[in-house]
mmCIF file with all atom_site columns, C-alpha atoms in Angstrom:
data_model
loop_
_atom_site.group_PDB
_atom_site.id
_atom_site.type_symbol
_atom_site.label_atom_id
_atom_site.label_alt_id
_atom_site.label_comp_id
_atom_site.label_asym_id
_atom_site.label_entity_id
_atom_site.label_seq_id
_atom_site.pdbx_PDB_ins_code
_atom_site.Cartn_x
_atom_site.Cartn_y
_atom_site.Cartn_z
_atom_site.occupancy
_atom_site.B_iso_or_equiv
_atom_site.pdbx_formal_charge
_atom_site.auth_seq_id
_atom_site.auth_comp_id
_atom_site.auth_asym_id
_atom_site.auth_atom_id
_atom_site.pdbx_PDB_model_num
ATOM 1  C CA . UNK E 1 1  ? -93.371 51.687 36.038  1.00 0.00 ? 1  UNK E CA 1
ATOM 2  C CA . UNK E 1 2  ? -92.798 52.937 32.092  1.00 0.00 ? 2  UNK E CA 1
ATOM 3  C CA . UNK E 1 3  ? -92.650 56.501 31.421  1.00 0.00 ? 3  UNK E CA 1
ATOM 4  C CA . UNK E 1 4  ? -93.189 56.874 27.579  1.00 0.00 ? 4  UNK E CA 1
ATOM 5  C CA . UNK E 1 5  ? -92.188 60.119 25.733  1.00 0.00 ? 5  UNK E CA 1
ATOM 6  C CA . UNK E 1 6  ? -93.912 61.124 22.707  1.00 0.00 ? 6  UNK E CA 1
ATOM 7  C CA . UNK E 1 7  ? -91.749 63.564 20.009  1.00 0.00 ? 7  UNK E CA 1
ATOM 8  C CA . UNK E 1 8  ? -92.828 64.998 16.951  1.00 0.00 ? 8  UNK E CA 1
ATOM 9  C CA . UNK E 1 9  ? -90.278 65.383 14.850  1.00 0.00 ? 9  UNK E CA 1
ATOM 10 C CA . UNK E 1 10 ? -92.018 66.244 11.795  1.00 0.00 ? 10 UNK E CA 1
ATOM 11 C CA . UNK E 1 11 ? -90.382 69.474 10.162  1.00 0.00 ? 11 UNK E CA 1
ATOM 12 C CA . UNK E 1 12 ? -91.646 72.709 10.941  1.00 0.00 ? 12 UNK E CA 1
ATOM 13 C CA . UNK E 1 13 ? -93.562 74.589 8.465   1.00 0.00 ? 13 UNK E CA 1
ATOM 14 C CA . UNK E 1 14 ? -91.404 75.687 5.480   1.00 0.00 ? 14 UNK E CA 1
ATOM 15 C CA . UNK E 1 15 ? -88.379 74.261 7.032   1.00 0.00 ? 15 UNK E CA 1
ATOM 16 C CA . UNK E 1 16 ? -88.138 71.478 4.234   1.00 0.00 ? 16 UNK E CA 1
ATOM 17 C CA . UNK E 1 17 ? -88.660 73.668 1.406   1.00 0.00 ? 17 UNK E CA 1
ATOM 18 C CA . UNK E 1 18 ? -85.734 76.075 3.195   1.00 0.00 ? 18 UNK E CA 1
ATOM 19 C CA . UNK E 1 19 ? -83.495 73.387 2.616   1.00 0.00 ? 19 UNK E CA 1
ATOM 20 C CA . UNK E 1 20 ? -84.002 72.737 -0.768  1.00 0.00 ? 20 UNK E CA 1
ATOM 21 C CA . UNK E 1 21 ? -83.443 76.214 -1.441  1.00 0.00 ? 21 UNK E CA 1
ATOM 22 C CA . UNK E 1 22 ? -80.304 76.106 -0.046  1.00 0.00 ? 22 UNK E CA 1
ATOM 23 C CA . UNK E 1 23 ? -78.916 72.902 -1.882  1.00 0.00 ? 23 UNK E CA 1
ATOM 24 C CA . UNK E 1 24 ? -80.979 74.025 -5.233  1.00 0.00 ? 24 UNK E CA 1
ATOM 25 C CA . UNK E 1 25 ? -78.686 77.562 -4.919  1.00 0.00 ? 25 UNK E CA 1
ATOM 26 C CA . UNK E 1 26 ? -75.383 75.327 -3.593  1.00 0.00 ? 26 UNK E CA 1
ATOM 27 C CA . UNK E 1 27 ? -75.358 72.652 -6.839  1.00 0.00 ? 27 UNK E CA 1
ATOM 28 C CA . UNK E 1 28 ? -76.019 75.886 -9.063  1.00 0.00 ? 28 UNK E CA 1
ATOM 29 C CA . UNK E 1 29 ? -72.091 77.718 -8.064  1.00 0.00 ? 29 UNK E CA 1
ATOM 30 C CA . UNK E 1 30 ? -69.600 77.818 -10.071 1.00 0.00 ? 30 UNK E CA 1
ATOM 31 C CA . UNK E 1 31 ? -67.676 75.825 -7.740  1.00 0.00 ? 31 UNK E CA 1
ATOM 32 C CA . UNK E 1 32 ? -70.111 72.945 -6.795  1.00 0.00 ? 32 UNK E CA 1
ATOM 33 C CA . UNK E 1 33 ? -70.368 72.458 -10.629 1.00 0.00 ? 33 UNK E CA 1
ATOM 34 C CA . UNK E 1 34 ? -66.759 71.166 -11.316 1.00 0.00 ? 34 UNK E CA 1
ATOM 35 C CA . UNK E 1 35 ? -66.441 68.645 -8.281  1.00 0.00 ? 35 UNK E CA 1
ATOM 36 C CA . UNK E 1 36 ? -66.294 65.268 -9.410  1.00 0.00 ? 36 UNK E CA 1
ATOM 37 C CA . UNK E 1 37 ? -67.625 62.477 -7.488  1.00 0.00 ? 37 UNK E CA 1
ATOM 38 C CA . UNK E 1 38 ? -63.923 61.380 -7.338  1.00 0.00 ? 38 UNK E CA 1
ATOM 39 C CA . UNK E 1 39 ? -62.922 64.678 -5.288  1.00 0.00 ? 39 UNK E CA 1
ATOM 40 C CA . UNK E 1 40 ? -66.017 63.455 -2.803  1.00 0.00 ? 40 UNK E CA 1
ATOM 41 C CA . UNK E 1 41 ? -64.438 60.715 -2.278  1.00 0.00 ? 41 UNK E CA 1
ATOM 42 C CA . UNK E 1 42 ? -61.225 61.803 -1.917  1.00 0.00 ? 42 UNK E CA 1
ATOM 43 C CA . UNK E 1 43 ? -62.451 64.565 0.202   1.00 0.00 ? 43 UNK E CA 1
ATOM 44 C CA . UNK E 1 44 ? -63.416 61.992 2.405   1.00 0.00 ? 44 UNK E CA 1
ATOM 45 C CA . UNK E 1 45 ? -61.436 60.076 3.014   1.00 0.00 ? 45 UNK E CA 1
ATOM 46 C CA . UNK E 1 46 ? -59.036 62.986 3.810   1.00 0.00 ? 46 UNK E CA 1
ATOM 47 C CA . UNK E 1 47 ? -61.245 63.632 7.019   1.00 0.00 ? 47 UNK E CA 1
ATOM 48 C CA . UNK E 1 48 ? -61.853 60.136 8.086   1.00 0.00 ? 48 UNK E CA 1
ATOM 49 C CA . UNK E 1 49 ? -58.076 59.687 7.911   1.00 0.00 ? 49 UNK E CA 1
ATOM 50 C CA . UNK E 1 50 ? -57.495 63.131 9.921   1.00 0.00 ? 50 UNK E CA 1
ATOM 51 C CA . UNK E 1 51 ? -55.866 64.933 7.294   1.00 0.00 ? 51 UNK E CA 1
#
């Protein structure tokens, strides 16, 4: 016996283009524009080391 299970996981409507607006407004902060790619990394490792 096989029981197959079929999923679309296509994105709903609009729900890529939701995303994009949220990283488009995130890299445009103050903030997100002084991070370095060496804080990223230090960042982390921080949490894969628990700290």
């Amino acid at each position: 016996m096989v029981e197959v299970l079929v999923v679309d996981q296509s994105p709903e409507t609009g729900e890529v283009e939701s995303w994009r607006a949220l990283f488009k407004h995130i890299q445009g902060l103050p903030q997100s524009r002084s991070i370095t790619d060496e804080d990223i990394i230090k960042e982390i490792d921080a949490y894969r080391n628990g700290r």
